[in-house]
Short mmCIF file of C-alpha atoms and ligand atoms in Angstrom, two decimals:
data_model
loop_
_atom_site.label_atom_id
_atom_site.label_comp_id
_atom_site.label_asym_id
_atom_site.label_seq_id
_atom_site.Cartn_x
_atom_site.Cartn_y
_atom_site.Cartn_z
CA UNK A 1 1.42 -41.90 -8.34
CA UNK A 2 -1.05 -40.60 -11.00
CA UNK A 3 1.41 -38.05 -12.87
CA UNK A 4 -1.50 -36.97 -14.98
CA UNK A 5 -3.44 -35.20 -12.35
CA UNK A 6 -1.94 -31.99 -10.64
CA UNK A 7 -1.51 -32.32 -6.91
CA UNK A 8 -3.06 -28.93 -6.33
CA UNK A 9 -4.05 -25.19 -7.52
CA UNK A 10 -1.66 -22.68 -5.93
CA UNK A 11 -0.61 -18.99 -6.26
CA UNK A 12 3.10 -18.61 -6.53
CA UNK A 13 4.40 -15.55 -4.92
CA UNK A 14 7.55 -13.69 -5.75
CA UNK A 15 9.10 -11.26 -3.70
CA UNK A 16 12.56 -9.77 -5.24
CA UNK A 17 13.36 -7.08 -2.95
CA UNK A 18 12.71 -9.09 0.16
CA UNK A 19 15.34 -11.68 -1.13
CA UNK A 20 18.04 -9.07 -0.66
CA UNK A 21 17.39 -8.76 2.93
CA UNK A 22 19.93 -11.30 4.04
CA UNK A 23 19.40 -12.41 7.69
CA UNK A 24 16.28 -10.59 8.06
CA UNK A 25 14.71 -12.73 5.29
CA UNK A 26 12.75 -14.99 7.76
CA UNK A 27 11.44 -12.30 9.65
CA UNK A 28 10.30 -10.35 6.47
CA UNK A 29 8.64 -13.48 5.25
CA UNK A 30 6.72 -14.31 8.62
CA UNK A 31 5.18 -10.63 8.43
CA UNK A 32 4.41 -11.52 4.63
CA UNK A 33 2.84 -15.04 5.47
CA UNK A 34 0.79 -13.83 8.40
CA UNK A 35 -0.81 -10.75 6.25
CA UNK A 36 -1.46 -13.41 3.49
CA UNK A 37 -3.32 -15.34 5.70
CA UNK A 38 -5.53 -12.57 6.86
CA UNK A 39 -5.87 -10.78 3.61
CA UNK A 40 -7.05 -14.17 2.17
CA UNK A 41 -9.31 -15.22 5.02
CA UNK A 42 -12.32 -17.18 3.68
CA UNK A 43 -10.99 -17.93 0.30
CA UNK A 44 -10.24 -21.47 0.75
CA UNK A 45 -6.58 -21.24 1.54
CA UNK A 46 -5.35 -24.59 2.56
CA UNK A 47 -1.58 -23.38 3.92
CA UNK A 48 1.27 -21.26 2.86
CA UNK A 49 4.30 -22.93 1.99
CA UNK A 50 7.76 -21.70 1.28
CA UNK A 51 9.30 -23.52 -1.48
CA UNK A 52 12.96 -22.00 -2.39
CA UNK A 53 12.85 -18.41 -2.69
CA UNK A 54 9.07 -18.32 -3.38
CA UNK A 55 5.89 -18.46 -1.32
CA UNK A 56 3.00 -20.66 -2.29
CA UNK A 57 -0.51 -20.30 -1.26
CA UNK A 58 -2.25 -23.63 -1.57
CA UNK A 59 -5.66 -23.45 -2.47
CA UNK A 60 -8.61 -25.93 -2.50
CA UNK A 61 -10.01 -26.84 -5.69
CA UNK A 62 -13.38 -24.41 -5.08
CA UNK A 63 -11.25 -21.51 -4.08
CA UNK A 64 -12.32 -18.15 -5.63
CA UNK A 65 -9.58 -17.52 -7.78
CA UNK A 66 -10.96 -14.01 -9.13
CA UNK A 67 -11.32 -12.83 -5.26
CA UNK A 68 -7.90 -14.52 -4.42
CA UNK A 69 -6.26 -12.53 -7.40
CA UNK A 70 -8.23 -9.15 -6.44
CA UNK A 71 -6.96 -9.43 -2.80
CA UNK A 72 -3.56 -10.26 -3.78
CA UNK A 73 -2.94 -6.73 -5.62
CA UNK A 74 -3.19 -5.22 -2.36
CA UNK A 75 -0.37 -7.10 -0.46
CA UNK A 76 2.60 -5.26 -0.09
CA UNK A 77 5.89 -7.22 -0.53
CA UNK A 78 5.08 -9.08 -3.61
CA UNK A 79 6.87 -8.41 -6.87
CA UNK A 80 4.84 -10.55 -8.82
CA UNK A 81 2.50 -13.87 -8.67
CA UNK A 82 1.13 -16.26 -10.96
CA UNK A 83 -1.50 -19.08 -10.65
CA UNK A 84 -0.07 -22.23 -10.60
CA UNK A 85 -0.43 -25.95 -10.79
CA UNK A 86 1.77 -28.02 -8.49
CA UNK A 87 2.74 -31.46 -10.30
CA UNK A 88 5.53 -34.14 -9.69
CA UNK A 89 8.82 -32.90 -10.84
CA UNK A 90 8.87 -35.04 -13.73
CA UNK A 91 9.02 -34.09 -17.37
CA UNK A 92 5.98 -36.34 -18.34
CA UNK A 93 3.93 -34.77 -15.63
CA UNK A 94 4.73 -31.36 -16.18
CA UNK A 95 4.29 -31.45 -19.83
CA UNK A 96 0.96 -33.32 -19.63
CA UNK A 97 -0.36 -30.76 -17.01
CA UNK A 98 0.44 -27.89 -19.43
CA UNK A 99 -1.14 -29.29 -22.30
CA UNK A 100 -4.08 -30.21 -20.45
CA UNK A 101 -4.50 -26.53 -19.17
CA UNK A 102 -3.43 -24.35 -21.95
CA UNK A 103 -5.74 -21.39 -22.75
CA UNK A 104 -8.07 -22.31 -25.46
CA UNK A 105 -7.38 -18.84 -27.39
CA UNK A 106 -3.95 -18.94 -29.29
CA UNK A 107 -1.66 -16.27 -28.12
CA UNK A 108 0.23 -14.17 -30.81
CA UNK A 109 3.17 -15.99 -29.77
CA UNK A 110 4.33 -17.88 -26.70
CA UNK A 111 7.53 -19.33 -25.11
CA UNK A 112 8.25 -21.63 -22.18
CA UNK A 113 10.50 -20.22 -19.38
CA UNK A 114 11.83 -22.78 -16.98
CA UNK A 115 13.45 -22.02 -13.76
CA UNK A 116 15.28 -25.03 -12.18
CA UNK A 117 16.08 -24.64 -8.64
CA UNK A 118 16.48 -28.21 -8.26
CA UNK A 119 19.82 -28.94 -9.99
CA UNK A 120 19.19 -32.87 -9.54
CA UNK A 121 16.54 -32.72 -12.00
CA UNK A 122 17.87 -34.91 -14.89
CA UNK A 123 17.07 -32.65 -17.90
CA UNK A 124 18.85 -29.09 -18.60
CA UNK A 125 16.80 -25.97 -18.53
CA UNK A 126 16.95 -25.17 -22.61
CA UNK A 127 16.03 -28.76 -23.16
CA UNK A 128 13.17 -28.78 -21.03
CA UNK A 129 11.81 -25.63 -22.69
CA UNK A 130 12.48 -26.87 -26.05
CA UNK A 131 10.70 -30.09 -25.19
CA UNK A 132 7.75 -28.61 -23.63
CA UNK A 133 7.39 -26.09 -26.61
CA UNK A 134 7.68 -28.50 -29.16
CA UNK A 135 4.62 -30.69 -27.64
CA UNK A 136 2.66 -27.41 -27.59
CA UNK A 137 3.42 -26.46 -31.12
CA UNK A 138 2.63 -30.10 -32.09
CA UNK A 139 -0.62 -30.06 -30.29
CA UNK A 140 -2.07 -26.50 -30.94
CA UNK A 141 0.08 -25.14 -33.77
CA UNK A 142 0.81 -21.92 -31.65
CA UNK A 143 3.57 -19.58 -32.83
CA UNK A 144 6.73 -19.54 -30.63
CA UNK A 145 8.05 -15.99 -30.06
CA UNK A 146 11.34 -16.06 -27.65
CA UNK A 147 11.93 -12.29 -27.64
CA UNK A 148 8.53 -10.96 -27.21
CA UNK A 149 5.82 -13.31 -26.43
CA UNK A 150 2.41 -12.52 -25.70
CA UNK A 151 1.90 -15.65 -23.36
CA UNK A 152 5.01 -17.11 -21.20
CA UNK A 153 4.39 -20.33 -19.80
CA UNK A 154 6.32 -20.45 -16.64
CA UNK A 155 7.85 -23.90 -15.26
CA UNK A 156 9.59 -23.84 -11.90
CA UNK A 157 11.23 -27.09 -10.47
CA UNK A 158 12.50 -27.27 -6.89
CA UNK A 159 13.45 -30.20 -5.02
CA UNK A 160 10.59 -32.59 -4.77
CA UNK A 161 7.88 -30.71 -6.99
CA UNK A 162 7.32 -28.74 -9.89
CA UNK A 163 4.88 -25.93 -10.70
CA UNK A 164 3.68 -24.55 -13.98
CA UNK A 165 1.65 -21.42 -14.94
CA UNK A 166 0.21 -19.34 -17.62
CA UNK A 167 1.82 -15.74 -17.50
CA UNK A 168 2.23 -13.49 -14.13
CA UNK A 169 0.70 -10.56 -12.67
CA UNK A 170 2.21 -7.67 -10.86
CA UNK A 171 2.28 -7.40 -7.45
CA UNK A 172 1.83 -4.15 -5.14
CA UNK A 173 5.71 -3.99 -4.72
CA UNK A 174 7.14 -2.54 -1.45
CA UNK A 175 7.69 -4.24 1.89
CA UNK A 176 5.34 -6.45 3.78
CA UNK A 177 3.06 -4.48 6.01
CA UNK A 178 4.48 -4.29 9.46
CA UNK A 179 8.14 -4.48 8.86
CA UNK A 180 8.51 -0.69 8.73
CA UNK A 181 7.00 0.22 12.13
CA UNK A 182 4.12 2.51 12.65
CA UNK A 183 3.48 6.10 11.50
CA UNK A 184 0.81 8.51 12.01
CA UNK A 185 -0.62 10.09 8.61
CA UNK A 186 -2.13 13.39 8.47
CA UNK A 187 -5.23 12.98 6.12
CA UNK A 188 -6.90 15.90 4.48
CA UNK A 189 -9.62 15.56 2.00
CA UNK A 190 -7.10 16.41 -0.72
CA UNK A 191 -5.24 14.55 -3.40
CA UNK A 192 -1.96 14.40 -1.87
CA UNK A 193 -2.22 13.23 1.61
CA UNK A 194 -3.76 9.77 0.90
CA UNK A 195 -0.97 9.17 -1.68
CA UNK A 196 1.55 10.23 0.88
CA UNK A 197 0.25 7.65 3.52
CA UNK A 198 -0.04 5.07 0.84
CA UNK A 199 3.79 5.48 0.11
CA UNK A 200 4.58 4.91 3.55
CA UNK A 201 2.44 2.09 3.83
CA UNK A 202 4.08 0.32 0.80
CA UNK A 203 7.59 0.86 2.44
CA UNK A 204 6.16 -1.70 5.20
CA UNK A 205 4.58 1.01 7.64
CA UNK A 206 1.33 0.41 9.49
CA UNK A 207 -0.28 4.01 9.26
CA UNK A 208 -2.77 5.33 11.65
CA UNK A 209 -4.67 8.34 9.93
CA UNK A 210 -5.66 11.39 11.49
CA UNK A 211 -8.18 13.86 9.85
CA UNK A 212 -8.98 17.35 11.22
CA UNK A 213 -12.19 18.89 10.59
CA UNK A 214 -14.00 22.18 11.62
CA UNK A 215 -17.51 20.98 12.20
CA UNK A 216 -19.79 22.28 13.13
CA UNK A 217 -18.29 25.60 11.63
CA UNK A 218 -17.83 23.95 8.26
CA UNK A 219 -19.82 20.89 6.67
CA UNK A 220 -19.23 17.16 7.56
CA UNK A 221 -18.08 16.56 3.98
CA UNK A 222 -14.16 16.28 4.70
CA UNK A 223 -15.02 13.43 7.49
CA UNK A 224 -16.96 11.78 4.85
CA UNK A 225 -14.22 11.95 2.69
CA UNK A 226 -11.72 11.11 5.08
CA UNK A 227 -13.61 7.83 6.06
CA UNK A 228 -13.76 7.04 2.33
CA UNK A 229 -10.38 7.23 1.62
CA UNK A 230 -9.47 5.23 4.65
CA UNK A 231 -11.50 2.51 3.07
CA UNK A 232 -9.19 2.37 0.01
CA UNK A 233 -6.29 2.54 2.08
CA UNK A 234 -7.57 -0.29 4.32
CA UNK A 235 -7.28 -2.66 1.38
CA UNK A 236 -3.54 -2.54 1.78
CA UNK A 237 -3.40 -2.75 5.63
CA UNK A 238 -6.62 -4.60 6.25
CA UNK A 239 -7.20 -2.47 9.36
CA UNK A 240 -6.81 1.04 9.68
CA UNK A 241 -7.83 3.38 12.68
CA UNK A 242 -8.75 6.87 11.66
CA UNK A 243 -8.75 9.52 14.13
CA UNK A 244 -11.37 12.42 13.47
CA UNK A 245 -10.36 15.56 15.54
CA UNK A 246 -12.48 18.81 15.52
CA UNK A 247 -10.46 21.88 15.87
CA UNK A 248 -12.80 24.31 14.65
CA UNK A 249 -13.51 25.86 18.22
CA UNK A 250 -9.81 26.22 18.75
CA UNK A 251 -9.32 27.54 15.23
CA UNK A 252 -11.88 30.46 16.33
CA UNK A 253 -9.97 31.26 19.40
CA UNK A 254 -6.69 31.39 17.51
CA UNK A 255 -8.38 34.00 15.37
CA UNK A 256 -8.99 36.27 18.42
CA UNK A 257 -5.44 37.22 18.76
CA UNK A 258 -3.35 35.83 15.57
CA UNK A 259 -3.25 37.99 12.57
CA UNK A 260 -4.84 36.29 9.43
CA UNK A 261 -1.84 35.70 7.40
CA UNK A 262 -0.05 33.55 9.92
CA UNK A 263 -3.23 31.09 10.92
CA UNK A 264 -2.52 28.53 8.56
CA UNK A 265 0.77 27.96 9.92
CA UNK A 266 -0.58 27.91 13.46
CA UNK A 267 -3.30 25.55 12.60
CA UNK A 268 -0.54 23.50 10.93
CA UNK A 269 1.49 23.26 14.16
CA UNK A 270 -1.43 22.50 16.27
CA UNK A 271 -2.23 19.67 13.95
CA UNK A 272 1.34 18.35 14.17
CA UNK A 273 1.31 18.41 18.03
CA UNK A 274 -1.98 16.52 18.16
CA UNK A 275 -0.78 14.18 15.61
CA UNK A 276 2.35 13.69 17.71
CA UNK A 277 0.56 12.87 20.86
CA UNK A 278 -1.57 10.35 18.87
CA UNK A 279 1.60 8.96 17.61
CA UNK A 280 3.24 8.62 21.22
CA UNK A 281 0.21 6.75 22.27
CA UNK A 282 0.09 4.43 19.59
CA UNK A 283 3.89 3.62 19.38
CA UNK A 284 4.36 5.29 16.17
CA UNK A 285 7.79 6.71 15.35
CA UNK A 286 6.93 9.12 12.50
CA UNK A 287 4.33 11.82 11.31
CA UNK A 288 3.43 11.77 7.49
CA UNK A 289 2.13 14.72 5.42
CA UNK A 290 1.22 15.09 1.81
CA UNK A 291 3.30 18.53 1.57
CA UNK A 292 4.97 19.02 -1.83
CA UNK A 293 7.44 21.73 -2.12
CA UNK A 294 6.55 25.07 -3.51
CA UNK A 295 2.82 23.77 -4.07
CA UNK A 296 0.84 26.25 -2.22
CA UNK A 297 1.81 28.98 0.33
CA UNK A 298 2.20 26.65 3.15
CA UNK A 299 4.35 24.44 1.50
CA UNK A 300 7.55 26.97 1.02
CA UNK A 301 10.65 25.73 2.55
CA UNK A 302 10.47 28.30 4.87
CA UNK A 303 7.00 27.61 6.04
CA UNK A 304 7.65 23.65 6.39
CA UNK A 305 10.59 24.64 8.63
CA UNK A 306 8.58 26.81 10.69
CA UNK A 307 5.60 24.06 10.82
CA UNK A 308 7.80 21.20 11.28
CA UNK A 309 9.59 22.74 14.24
CA UNK A 310 6.55 22.57 16.53
CA UNK A 311 7.33 18.68 16.90
CA UNK A 312 10.14 16.62 17.78
CA UNK A 313 9.24 13.24 16.12
CA UNK A 314 10.17 12.82 12.55
CA UNK A 315 8.14 14.10 10.07
CA UNK A 316 8.12 12.31 6.44
CA UNK A 317 7.01 14.22 3.46
CA UNK A 318 7.19 11.37 0.78
CA UNK A 319 5.79 13.49 -2.01
CA UNK A 320 8.18 16.47 -1.68
CA UNK A 321 9.87 16.38 -4.84
CA UNK A 322 7.01 15.17 -6.92
CA UNK A 323 5.02 17.02 -9.67
CA UNK A 324 1.12 17.55 -9.32
CA UNK A 325 0.47 15.46 -12.57
CA UNK A 326 2.55 12.60 -11.13
CA UNK A 327 0.65 12.70 -7.92
CA UNK A 328 -2.48 12.75 -9.77
CA UNK A 329 -1.82 9.72 -11.70
CA UNK A 330 -0.52 7.84 -8.60
CA UNK A 331 -3.87 8.89 -6.79
CA UNK A 332 -5.88 7.64 -9.87
CA UNK A 333 -4.21 4.29 -9.73
CA UNK A 334 -4.85 3.86 -5.97
CA UNK A 335 -8.76 4.77 -6.60
CA UNK A 336 -8.30 7.89 -4.29
CA UNK A 337 -8.49 10.55 -6.91
CA UNK A 338 -12.20 10.31 -7.45
CA UNK A 339 -12.69 10.71 -3.84
CA UNK A 340 -10.28 13.49 -3.41
CA UNK A 341 -11.87 15.83 -5.84
CA UNK A 342 -15.43 15.68 -4.41
CA UNK A 343 -15.72 19.22 -2.94
CA UNK A 344 -15.70 20.04 0.72
CA UNK A 345 -14.87 22.50 3.15
CA UNK A 346 -11.10 22.29 4.23
CA UNK A 347 -10.52 23.43 7.81
CA UNK A 348 -7.29 25.31 6.60
CA UNK A 349 -9.73 27.63 4.77
CA UNK A 350 -11.66 28.59 8.12
CA UNK A 351 -11.08 31.99 9.36
CA UNK A 352 -7.96 32.45 6.94
CA UNK A 353 -7.45 35.22 4.38
CA UNK A 354 -6.69 34.47 0.65
CA UNK A 355 -3.20 35.27 1.01
CA UNK A 356 -1.39 33.59 3.94
CA UNK A 357 2.20 34.48 4.53
CA UNK A 358 4.64 32.69 2.45
CA UNK A 359 7.88 32.99 4.30
CA UNK A 360 7.17 32.66 7.93
CA UNK A 361 9.96 33.53 10.47
CA UNK A 362 10.21 31.26 13.62
CA UNK A 363 10.06 34.62 15.51
CA UNK A 364 6.74 35.88 14.56
CA UNK A 365 5.15 32.45 14.67
CA UNK A 366 6.34 31.95 18.25
CA UNK A 367 5.28 35.52 19.30
CA UNK A 368 2.04 34.79 17.95
CA UNK A 369 1.75 31.39 19.79
CA UNK A 370 2.93 33.05 23.13
CA UNK A 371 -0.19 34.15 24.40
CA UNK A 372 -2.37 30.73 23.28
CA UNK A 373 -3.10 27.87 25.73
CA UNK A 374 -1.38 25.31 23.00
CA UNK A 375 -1.15 22.41 25.66
CA UNK A 376 -4.95 22.98 26.53
CA UNK A 377 -5.80 23.14 22.83
CA UNK A 378 -4.04 19.88 22.21
CA UNK A 379 -5.99 18.09 25.30
CA UNK A 380 -9.23 19.48 24.47
CA UNK A 381 -8.85 18.29 20.74
CA UNK A 382 -8.06 14.99 21.72
CA UNK A 383 -10.72 14.68 24.21
CA UNK A 384 -13.17 15.40 21.50
CA UNK A 385 -11.89 13.68 18.79
CA UNK A 386 -13.53 10.30 17.51
CA UNK A 387 -11.74 7.07 16.94
CA UNK A 388 -12.87 4.86 13.69
CA UNK A 389 -11.65 1.49 12.61
CA UNK A 390 -11.93 0.38 8.98
CA UNK A 391 -11.53 -3.23 8.11
CA UNK A 392 -11.35 -4.55 4.68
CA UNK A 393 -13.26 -6.11 3.06
CA UNK A 394 -15.84 -5.44 5.82
CA UNK A 395 -16.12 -2.10 7.95
CA UNK A 396 -16.66 -1.74 11.39
CA UNK A 397 -17.25 1.21 13.59
CA UNK A 398 -16.37 1.94 17.25
P1 LIG B 401 -3.50 17.49 0.30
O1 LIG B 401 -3.93 17.60 -1.22
O2 LIG B 401 -3.12 16.44 0.87
O3 LIG B 401 -4.65 18.18 1.05
P2 LIG B 401 -2.49 20.07 -0.24
O4 LIG B 401 -1.74 20.21 -1.39
O5 LIG B 401 -4.10 20.60 -0.19
O6 LIG B 401 -2.65 18.52 0.29
P3 LIG B 401 -2.43 21.44 2.38
O7 LIG B 401 -3.83 21.62 2.29
O8 LIG B 401 -1.30 22.58 2.42
O9 LIG B 401 -1.68 20.93 1.13
O10 LIG B 401 -1.99 20.15 3.25
C1 LIG B 401 -0.49 19.64 3.29
C2 LIG B 401 -0.57 18.52 4.31
O11 LIG B 401 -1.22 18.90 5.74
C3 LIG B 401 -1.84 17.60 3.80
O12 LIG B 401 -1.29 16.74 2.78
C4 LIG B 401 -1.87 16.79 4.92
O13 LIG B 401 -1.06 15.77 5.30
C5 LIG B 401 -1.79 17.83 5.85
N1 LIG B 401 -3.22 18.35 6.23
C6 LIG B 401 -3.77 19.37 5.96
N2 LIG B 401 -4.91 19.68 6.22
C7 LIG B 401 -5.43 18.63 6.92
C8 LIG B 401 -6.62 18.05 7.48
N3 LIG B 401 -7.66 18.77 7.80
N4 LIG B 401 -6.48 16.97 8.45
C9 LIG B 401 -5.33 16.21 8.16
N5 LIG B 401 -4.38 16.62 7.83
C10 LIG B 401 -4.14 17.78 6.92
MG1 LIG B 402 -5.61 20.12 1.29
#
């Protein structure tokens, strides 16, 4: 065998948290592998292998590496990853490969870090590190820095093969898509709800999105924002279903009998009931909102309790204890912030006073709802709703 030439270019993927899942691990792994195949479709993936505690995406020589990296950023379940070269598990092959592929630019300091899962390998880990480091210094004169290297050259030795890589990139963390079950996430055009949906998605949930709007009473701007937000979120899930549900006419009917101060709570309860029906149809087991304790009038503890009581399905509020600036920072990282801040007309402002009730009581809300045909409202809204599918990288309608 020609040890000078690498066997292939790969991406080595590491999944810290997954490793802890004991007997479920193969199941998590299968989800992750299936997702990776779909996420990297069309980019020259030859196969995905599972060398000891790692995943290896084997790529053709002409693979679009920049695009592979771009797509990997959005794969949940990855702690980090490195573009790596697979070589024969022999000192000479490893060292020669590294020397050939070293970046042109000298780093401020480097170190070699070896991880040896193959205990049969003849040399000890520190000896391999020292030997490869010595050869690099000899060839390039690069400064060694063991405590805070600008470049870490990684070597992984597993039975039958070895890999080397230059640095690693952080993954999206979380758990593989699909391992957490399905949820229905309520997506307004605001800053919070896309972050809330993303947080549940990161924990492995498959999210279906629901947006309520008051067109034609208000503009279509909020729907366009919801679509654009869905496109950002679709990167993580590859395919997202967005339900656009018109509730303007129902809101108008609510105004006929319900005092202004209570309307937002009634709208919310209606939204939850509709979302719950969508959830039941799509085998989802939870609803998600971007509520934050105390952020606005509708998010006092009392109001959230009264609102949530409209449904029996578990209601998740992953942002409940966060501060606004923390949520904004997360939204900026995700890329949803710039979409969320575009002005629109939120449906909750339709027919509502500036000062809604802050401490609603169950009794008064139930009284206000008593005369309303709630079941009919839900049915009407669902019949009028439109479903769109967003796929990433391409977008399709239906
Ligand atoms: P956001 O920034 O997500 O809009 P917010 O701080 O503006 O949140 P509210 O407007 O009170 O707070 O909304 C609270 C939550 O209710 C939202 O995070 C969202 O999950 C849900 N929600 C509100 N309006 C809508 C809507 N038009 N369509 C879908 N969900 C909505
Ligand atoms: Mg809002």
